[in-house]
Structure formats: structure tokens, C-alpha cells
Amino acid sequence: MGRAPCCDKANVKRGPWSPEEDSKLKDYIERFGTGSNWIALPQKVGLKRCGKSCRLRWLNYLRPNIKHGEFSDEEDRIIFNLFITIGSRWSIIAAQLPGRTDNDIKNYWNTKLKKKLMGLIPNSHHRKQPAPRPPLPRTASLPPPPPPSPPPPPPPQLLFPSSYEIQSYQQQQQQPPLPSTYSLPPLSKGCNFSYMNNNYLFTTDNSATTTTTTTTSSSAATTVSSVLNSCYEPFPIKDQDLLDFGSDPGSCSSFEQQQFQAATTMIKQEEGELQWQRDNNGQMMDAGFDFEQGIGIGYWAEKMSDCFGIDCSDYLSSSGSGSSGINWMMDHHAGGGSQLMVDQDEKGLYYF
DNA sequence: AATTCGACCAACCGCGACCGA
DNA sequence: ATCGGTCGCGGTTGGTCGAAT
């Protein structure tokens, strides 16, 4: 025995909404609200529609402040990063993009963004502007589009996911499903946030001043296998298993003394071979670290080779310190202002 | 000019969650 | 604790369009 239908499908209209229907529904809800009962709403409004259809039409199209049209690069990045982190939880993703609906984002992801990420189509900076399409009959009742917004600020240096991010996304497709329960930290407009679930760390923090990290379990902190960064500005990631090296001390996660001490203690306890370089004031030097004998440079070079397929022969032949190793990597593979991460648990090296 | 194909997106569908009786 | 009604979500479908053939 199947599930009982939510309405009498034989007596409800289906398919595209007419302007008259839109107008009726919109007027009614604006005057009286939904009454917290979508099933009963169509009868009150005088529509031969299923309640679910009315709800969908209102939420996705008629309600105020719905944003239509092209997605911005910033929206692209937010969608991408959230998708990587939490998967296809479209409603949660939509909650981070005011004016966008889950349906909108889902369609956008499936038709454009996913392909763009896989390199099938160029990113939006080379995006061919589509020719304006005449409104479909079903959209004939739309209000006129908002006036053109002022020109956007100049784009940041890098707008689209790096090769690492895309690689990570592709790898993530093979990962086991994310846990069904997770919690987002409270968000407020303009605040920075980051959180980590069992496999991924996510952050939108680009302020380099405050970062919150939420771990979902004690084991989460030891199973970090992937790191994503939604911006390309230096930022601190403070996590006990992720050491973040930026191009200056302020963008290194362990620069703060407390964090530094904790990380160093842990590393020395577990490995005993990682040693930080400090300047004369006892502060950690710019992106400086070194491996002591035993694993040392060989380990470092091996990991770079493992993770990135990088030929480290010229580094190995140099007489530089660990710091020059970072610089070598920055120069050769990441560019200025990039971040390097060392996953202590998996010995992984990541750069952005 | 006609046909085919792929992109796009509004709308539908079914399931699980939630809530009140 | 159980049941029925409703909501909300995410996957899928189908109509329309422009581009390509």
C-alpha cells in the first residue's frame, strides 16, 4: 500500500503557474499570511492547486527579496565550500546566501557550478554573458527586475578554487558519506566562522584576527584529511592537528603562544623531530620551521613528492633551512601570500 | 528552413522529520 | 507509545529556449 497523496491530484491544477494564480497567492499571503497550514491555503485563496505547490511557488518565486539572475563569484565560492563541507544540504547552503533559494542553488550547482569546477567550462571571469532570454510565459507576472547594481569591487587575486581545492573535491566524491549529525556554529551577519566535521575543516575567515573552530568529536581532531580555504588572504586556522604556515608570522596558526606551545608539545611528544625556528625575540620566524635529523629534509621532500608529485631535487641539493623550504614551495608552486598546511596526523602537506 | 541537442530552471514527487492528539 | 496530518528537503522531471547541424 502506497503513501496517501497529499491532495486529490485529479482535481488540482498542475504545471506552470499563471500570472493570475501568482497574483492571487501573493496577495492573499501578504494580507493574511500562510496561516501555518499550506494544505488548507489553496481553498482559502481560491486556487485549484496542491498546498505543496503553493508553498513551493511562494518560497521559490513570489516571496519578497528573492534574488534572480547570475550568481556572483563570491556566491560561487560559498556554495562550493559549503558543498565540499556538508554536501548537498541545499537549504543550509541557501541560508548563507540571502535571496537565494535552495532550489535555485541546487539547479545552479547541477547545471553550471559542478561542471565549472570540473574544468568543463571556464570560470565566470571568462564566462560568456548569455543573451537575454525573453521571459517565459510562466514568469510573465514577475515584477520588473531591480535597477542595475553598482559595479562590483575589483576581484580578488584568485576567485576560483585552486587546483588543490578541486582535487580535494574530486577526492571527496570517493569519501564515505558525512555524518548525519553535525552542528553549525551560530552565525551573524559579517562574522567569521569555521567548523570542522569528521573529515573537513571549513572556514570563511579572512580577517586573520578571529577564528572559531568547532570539532564535532574528540576523534574529529585526529582525522583531518582535507583542508579547504575559501579565501586567499592569510588567515589563522587554529586546530591542534593542523599547523598553518603563511607567508608571515601573523598568518601562521601556531604563532599565538598558547597555540604554539600546545602544538610544539604535541609534536615533540608524538614525533620528537619537528623543531620550530625562532627569531631573537623568541617569536616564530616567518614561515620558519625545520626538521631535525632523522626525518628532516628527507621527510619534507618525500611528503612534497607524495602529495604533489613535486620534484624536490633542487631543494635537496640546496643548503637551506626549513624556512627556505617553505619559500621554495611558495615560489615554485603556490605563489606569494599562499598558505601551507601540515596535517600532523596524516603527515599531509597542503597549500593554497 | 527544419531538426536535433543540450542548457536551463520551474515544478513535481516522495520520503523522513516533526508535532499534536 | 502510537498514529495521522503537515512540513520541508532533496532528487527528478519536463517544458522552453538557443545553438548547432
Coordinates of C-alpha atoms (C1' of nucleotides) in Angstrom, one line a residue:
Chain A
M1 CA 0.0 0.0 0.0
G2 CA 1.5 3.3 -1.1
R3 CA 1.6 6.6 0.7
A4 CA -1.6 8.6 0.7
P5 CA -1.4 11.5 -1.7
C6 CA -1.3 14.9 0.0
C7 CA -4.2 16.1 -2.2
D8 CA -6.6 15.0 -4.8
K9 CA -4.4 15.1 -7.8
A10 CA -7.4 14.7 -10.2
N11 CA -8.9 18.0 -9.0
V12 CA -5.8 20.2 -8.8
K13 CA -4.1 22.1 -11.5
R14 CA -0.6 21.2 -12.2
G15 CA 2.2 22.7 -14.3
P16 CA 3.3 26.3 -14.7
W17 CA 1.6 29.0 -12.7
S18 CA -0.3 31.7 -14.5
P19 CA 0.1 35.3 -13.6
E20 CA -3.4 35.3 -12.2
E21 CA -2.6 32.5 -9.9
D22 CA 0.6 34.2 -8.8
S23 CA -1.2 37.3 -8.1
K24 CA -3.9 35.6 -6.1
L25 CA -1.5 33.7 -3.9
K26 CA 0.8 36.6 -3.4
D27 CA -2.0 39.0 -2.5
Y28 CA -3.5 36.5 0.0
I29 CA -0.3 35.7 1.8
E30 CA 0.7 39.3 2.0
R31 CA -2.6 40.2 3.6
F32 CA -3.3 37.1 5.7
G33 CA -0.1 35.1 5.9
T34 CA 0.0 31.4 5.3
G35 CA -1.9 30.5 8.4
S36 CA 0.7 27.9 9.1
N37 CA -1.2 25.4 7.0
W38 CA -0.3 25.1 3.4
I39 CA -2.7 22.3 2.8
A40 CA -5.7 24.4 3.6
L41 CA -4.3 27.5 1.9
P42 CA -5.4 26.9 -1.7
Q43 CA -9.0 26.6 -0.8
K44 CA -8.8 29.9 1.2
V45 CA -7.1 31.6 -1.7
G46 CA -9.4 30.1 -4.3
L47 CA -6.8 28.2 -6.2
K48 CA -7.1 24.8 -7.6
R49 CA -3.6 23.9 -6.6
C50 CA -2.0 21.5 -4.2
G51 CA -0.8 23.1 -1.0
K52 CA 2.7 21.9 -1.6
S53 CA 2.6 23.6 -4.9
C54 CA 1.5 26.8 -3.4
R55 CA 4.3 26.6 -0.8
L56 CA 6.9 26.0 -3.4
R57 CA 5.7 28.8 -5.6
W58 CA 5.7 31.2 -2.7
L59 CA 9.1 30.2 -1.3
N60 CA 10.9 29.9 -4.6
Y61 CA 9.4 32.7 -6.5
L62 CA 6.8 35.0 -5.0
R63 CA 8.1 35.9 -1.6
P64 CA 9.9 39.2 -1.2
N65 CA 13.6 39.7 -1.6
I66 CA 14.1 36.7 -3.9
K67 CA 17.2 37.2 -5.9
H68 CA 17.2 36.1 -9.5
G69 CA 19.9 36.1 -12.1
E70 CA 23.6 35.5 -12.3
F71 CA 25.5 34.2 -9.3
S72 CA 28.5 36.2 -8.2
D73 CA 32.0 34.7 -7.8
E74 CA 31.6 35.2 -4.1
E75 CA 28.4 33.2 -4.1
D76 CA 30.2 30.5 -6.2
R77 CA 32.9 30.2 -3.6
I78 CA 30.4 30.0 -0.7
I79 CA 28.4 27.3 -2.5
F80 CA 31.5 25.4 -3.4
N81 CA 33.0 25.4 0.0
L82 CA 29.7 24.5 1.7
F83 CA 29.1 21.7 -0.7
I84 CA 32.5 20.3 0.0
T85 CA 31.9 20.5 3.7
I86 CA 28.3 19.4 4.2
G87 CA 27.3 18.0 0.8
S88 CA 24.0 18.7 -0.9
R89 CA 22.3 20.3 2.1
W90 CA 20.8 22.9 -0.2
S91 CA 18.7 24.5 2.5
I92 CA 21.7 25.1 4.7
I93 CA 23.7 26.4 1.8
A94 CA 20.8 28.7 0.8
A95 CA 20.7 30.0 4.4
Q96 CA 24.1 31.5 3.8
L97 CA 23.1 33.3 0.6
P98 CA 20.4 35.8 1.3
G99 CA 17.8 35.9 -1.5
R100 CA 18.7 32.6 -3.0
T101 CA 16.6 29.6 -2.6
D102 CA 17.6 26.0 -2.1
N103 CA 16.0 25.1 -5.4
D104 CA 17.9 27.9 -7.2
I105 CA 21.2 26.8 -5.7
K106 CA 20.6 23.2 -6.5
N107 CA 19.8 24.0 -10.1
Y108 CA 22.8 26.2 -10.3
W109 CA 25.1 23.6 -8.9
N110 CA 23.8 20.8 -11.1
T111 CA 23.8 22.8 -14.3
K112 CA 26.7 25.1 -14.0
L113 CA 28.9 25.1 -11.0
K114 CA 29.7 21.4 -10.9
K115 CA 30.8 21.5 -14.5
K116 CA 32.8 24.6 -14.0
L117 CA 34.6 23.0 -11.1
M118 CA 35.4 20.0 -13.1
G119 CA 37.0 22.3 -15.7
L120 CA 34.4 21.7 -18.3
I121 CA 33.6 25.3 -18.7
P122 CA 35.7 28.4 -17.9
N123 CA 35.2 30.3 -14.7
S124 CA 32.9 33.3 -14.6
H125 CA 35.6 35.8 -15.5
H126 CA 35.6 34.4 -18.9
R127 CA 32.0 33.5 -18.8
K128 CA 30.2 34.5 -21.9
Q129 CA 27.2 36.6 -20.9
P130 CA 24.2 34.8 -22.1
A131 CA 21.9 36.6 -24.5
P132 CA 19.0 37.9 -22.6
R133 CA 16.1 35.5 -22.8
P134 CA 12.6 36.7 -23.2
P135 CA 10.6 35.9 -20.2
L136 CA 8.9 32.6 -20.2
P137 CA 5.1 32.6 -20.1
R138 CA 5.2 31.3 -16.6
T139 CA 7.2 34.3 -15.5
A140 CA 5.0 36.9 -17.1
S141 CA 3.8 38.2 -13.8
L142 CA 7.3 38.9 -12.4
P143 CA 7.9 42.3 -11.1
P144 CA 10.4 44.3 -13.1
P145 CA 14.0 43.5 -12.4
P146 CA 15.8 45.6 -9.8
P147 CA 17.8 48.5 -11.1
P148 CA 21.4 47.6 -12.1
S149 CA 23.6 47.3 -9.1
P150 CA 26.7 49.5 -8.9
P151 CA 29.8 48.0 -10.4
P152 CA 31.4 45.3 -8.2
P153 CA 34.7 45.9 -6.4
P154 CA 37.8 44.7 -8.2
P155 CA 38.0 41.0 -8.0
P156 CA 40.5 39.4 -5.5
Q157 CA 43.6 37.9 -6.9
L158 CA 42.2 34.5 -7.2
L159 CA 38.5 33.8 -7.2
F160 CA 38.0 30.3 -8.0
P161 CA 39.0 27.2 -6.2
S162 CA 42.6 26.3 -6.5
S163 CA 43.8 23.1 -8.1
Y164 CA 44.1 21.7 -4.7
E165 CA 40.5 22.5 -3.8
I166 CA 39.3 21.0 -7.0
Q167 CA 41.4 17.9 -6.4
S168 CA 40.0 17.7 -2.9
Y169 CA 36.5 18.0 -4.2
Q170 CA 37.2 15.2 -6.7
Q171 CA 38.6 13.1 -4.0
Q172 CA 35.8 13.9 -1.7
Q173 CA 33.4 12.2 -4.2
Q174 CA 35.0 8.9 -3.1
Q175 CA 34.8 9.6 0.6
P176 CA 32.2 7.9 2.8
P177 CA 29.1 10.0 3.4
L178 CA 29.4 12.7 6.0
P179 CA 27.9 12.0 9.4
S180 CA 24.2 12.7 9.5
T181 CA 24.6 14.9 12.5
Y182 CA 26.7 18.0 12.7
S183 CA 26.3 21.4 14.0
L184 CA 26.9 24.8 12.6
P185 CA 28.2 27.5 14.9
P186 CA 25.9 30.4 15.4
L187 CA 26.3 32.8 12.5
S188 CA 25.7 36.5 12.4
K189 CA 26.0 38.9 9.6
G190 CA 29.5 39.6 8.7
C191 CA 31.0 37.3 11.2
N192 CA 33.7 34.8 10.5
F193 CA 33.2 31.2 11.1
S194 CA 34.7 27.9 10.6
Y195 CA 34.0 24.5 11.7
M196 CA 35.2 21.0 11.2
N197 CA 33.4 17.8 10.9
N198 CA 34.9 14.4 11.0
N199 CA 36.8 14.9 7.8
Y200 CA 36.8 18.5 6.7
L201 CA 37.7 21.9 8.1
F202 CA 35.9 24.8 6.7
T203 CA 36.4 28.4 7.1
T204 CA 35.3 31.6 5.6
D205 CA 37.5 33.6 7.9
N206 CA 39.7 36.0 6.0
S207 CA 40.2 38.5 8.8
A208 CA 43.3 37.0 10.3
T209 CA 42.0 38.2 13.6
T210 CA 39.4 35.9 14.9
T211 CA 38.7 32.3 14.1
T212 CA 36.5 29.8 15.9
T213 CA 37.0 26.2 15.4
T214 CA 34.3 23.6 16.3
T215 CA 35.1 20.0 16.5
T216 CA 32.2 17.5 16.4
S217 CA 34.0 14.9 18.4
S218 CA 37.3 14.2 20.1
S219 CA 38.2 11.9 17.3
A220 CA 37.5 14.6 14.7
A221 CA 40.6 16.4 15.6
T222 CA 42.7 13.5 14.7
T223 CA 41.1 12.5 11.5
V224 CA 41.5 15.6 9.5
S225 CA 42.2 14.6 6.0
S226 CA 41.3 17.6 4.0
V227 CA 41.6 21.3 4.4
L228 CA 39.8 23.9 2.4
N229 CA 40.2 27.6 2.4
S230 CA 37.6 29.8 0.9
C231 CA 39.8 32.8 0.6
Y232 CA 43.3 33.6 -0.5
E233 CA 44.1 36.1 2.2
P234 CA 46.3 35.0 5.1
F235 CA 44.2 33.6 7.9
P236 CA 44.8 31.6 11.0
I237 CA 43.4 28.2 11.4
K238 CA 43.7 27.1 15.0
D239 CA 43.5 23.5 15.2
Q240 CA 45.6 21.2 17.2
D241 CA 46.3 18.9 14.3
L242 CA 46.7 21.4 11.6
L243 CA 49.7 23.7 11.5
D244 CA 49.2 26.5 9.2
F245 CA 52.1 28.4 7.6
G246 CA 51.5 31.6 5.9
S247 CA 53.9 34.0 4.3
D248 CA 54.2 36.0 7.5
P249 CA 54.0 35.1 11.2
G250 CA 50.6 36.5 11.6
S251 CA 49.1 34.1 9.2
C252 CA 50.6 31.1 10.9
S253 CA 48.1 29.2 13.1
S254 CA 50.7 28.4 15.7
F255 CA 52.0 31.9 16.1
E256 CA 49.9 32.6 19.1
Q257 CA 52.0 31.5 22.1
Q258 CA 49.4 29.3 23.6
Q259 CA 48.7 27.5 20.4
F260 CA 52.3 27.4 19.6
Q261 CA 53.1 25.7 22.9
A262 CA 50.3 23.2 22.5
A263 CA 51.4 22.3 19.0
T264 CA 55.0 22.1 19.9
T265 CA 54.4 20.0 22.9
M266 CA 52.2 17.6 21.0
I267 CA 54.6 17.3 18.1
K268 CA 57.5 16.7 20.4
Q269 CA 55.6 14.1 22.3
E270 CA 54.4 12.3 19.3
E271 CA 57.2 12.8 16.9
G272 CA 60.1 14.4 18.5
E273 CA 61.6 15.6 15.3
L274 CA 59.9 18.9 14.4
Q275 CA 61.5 22.0 15.7
W276 CA 60.4 25.5 15.2
Q277 CA 62.7 28.3 14.4
R278 CA 62.5 31.4 16.5
D279 CA 63.9 34.8 16.0
N280 CA 65.9 36.7 18.6
N281 CA 62.7 37.7 20.4
G282 CA 61.7 34.1 20.8
Q283 CA 59.0 34.6 18.2
M284 CA 58.5 32.1 15.4
M285 CA 60.2 33.2 12.3
D286 CA 58.4 34.0 9.1
A287 CA 57.1 30.7 7.9
G288 CA 60.1 29.1 9.5
F289 CA 60.3 25.6 10.6
D290 CA 62.8 22.9 10.3
F291 CA 63.0 19.2 10.6
E292 CA 65.7 17.8 12.8
Q293 CA 67.9 14.9 11.7
G294 CA 66.2 11.6 11.4
I295 CA 63.3 12.6 9.2
G296 CA 64.3 16.1 8.5
I297 CA 64.6 17.3 5.0
G298 CA 64.3 13.9 3.5
Y299 CA 60.9 13.6 5.1
W300 CA 59.9 17.0 4.0
A301 CA 60.9 16.3 0.4
E302 CA 59.3 12.9 0.4
K303 CA 56.0 14.4 1.6
M304 CA 56.1 17.1 -1.1
S305 CA 56.7 14.4 -3.6
D306 CA 53.9 12.2 -2.3
C307 CA 51.3 14.9 -2.0
F308 CA 52.1 17.0 -5.1
G309 CA 54.3 15.0 -7.3
I310 CA 56.9 17.7 -6.9
D311 CA 60.5 17.0 -7.8
C312 CA 62.4 18.3 -4.8
S313 CA 65.8 17.6 -6.1
D314 CA 66.8 21.2 -6.3
Y315 CA 65.7 21.8 -2.8
L316 CA 67.5 18.8 -1.5
S317 CA 70.7 20.0 -3.2
S318 CA 70.4 23.3 -1.6
S319 CA 71.8 24.1 1.8
G320 CA 68.7 26.0 3.0
S321 CA 66.9 25.7 6.2
G322 CA 63.3 24.6 6.6
S323 CA 62.3 28.1 6.1
S324 CA 63.8 28.2 2.7
G325 CA 61.9 25.0 2.0
I326 CA 58.7 26.8 2.6
N327 CA 59.9 29.7 0.4
W328 CA 60.9 27.2 -2.2
M329 CA 57.5 25.8 -2.2
M330 CA 55.8 29.1 -2.3
D331 CA 58.0 30.3 -5.1
H332 CA 57.6 27.2 -7.1
H333 CA 54.1 26.1 -6.5
A334 CA 51.9 28.4 -4.5
G335 CA 52.9 32.0 -5.2
G336 CA 53.1 34.8 -2.8
G337 CA 50.7 35.1 0.1
S338 CA 49.8 31.5 0.0
Q339 CA 49.2 29.2 2.9
L340 CA 50.8 25.9 3.6
M341 CA 49.3 23.4 6.0
V342 CA 50.8 20.4 7.6
D343 CA 48.4 17.8 8.8
Q344 CA 50.2 16.4 11.8
D345 CA 48.0 13.3 12.0
E346 CA 48.3 12.3 8.4
K347 CA 51.6 14.0 7.6
G348 CA 49.9 15.7 4.7
L349 CA 51.0 18.9 3.3
Y350 CA 48.6 21.3 1.7
Y351 CA 49.0 24.6 0.1
F352 CA 46.6 27.2 -1.2
Chain B
dA1 C1' 14.2 26.1 -43.0
dA2 C1' 13.8 22.1 -40.3
dT3 C1' 15.6 19.2 -36.9
dT4 C1' 18.3 17.8 -33.1
dC5 C1' 20.6 18.6 -28.9
dG6 C1' 22.0 20.4 -24.7
dA7 C1' 21.3 24.0 -21.2
dC8 C1' 18.4 25.9 -18.0
dC9 C1' 15.1 26.1 -14.4
dA10 C1' 10.3 25.9 -12.6
dA11 C1' 7.6 22.5 -10.8
dC12 C1' 6.7 17.9 -9.2
dC13 C1' 7.3 13.9 -6.3
dG14 C1' 8.2 11.0 -2.4
dC15 C1' 10.3 10.4 1.8
dG16 C1' 11.7 11.5 6.5
dA17 C1' 11.0 14.6 10.3
dC18 C1' 8.2 16.9 13.3
dC19 C1' 4.2 17.8 16.1
dG20 C1' -0.1 17.4 18.3
dA21 C1' -4.0 14.5 19.6
Chain C
dA1 C1' 3.8 4.9 22.7
dT2 C1' 1.2 5.3 18.6
dC3 C1' -0.9 7.5 14.8
dG4 C1' -2.2 10.8 11.4
dG5 C1' -1.5 15.2 9.3
dT6 C1' 1.7 18.5 7.7
dC7 C1' 6.1 20.5 6.6
dG8 C1' 10.5 20.7 4.5
dC9 C1' 14.0 18.8 1.9
dG10 C1' 16.5 16.8 -2.0
dG11 C1' 16.1 14.2 -6.2
dT12 C1' 13.9 14.1 -10.6
dT13 C1' 11.1 15.5 -14.4
dG14 C1' 9.5 18.1 -18.2
dG15 C1' 8.9 22.4 -20.8
dT16 C1' 11.2 26.0 -23.2
dC17 C1' 14.9 28.1 -25.3
dG18 C1' 19.0 29.0 -28.3
dA19 C1' 22.8 26.9 -30.7
dA20 C1' 24.5 23.6 -33.7
dT21 C1' 23.9 20.7 -37.5

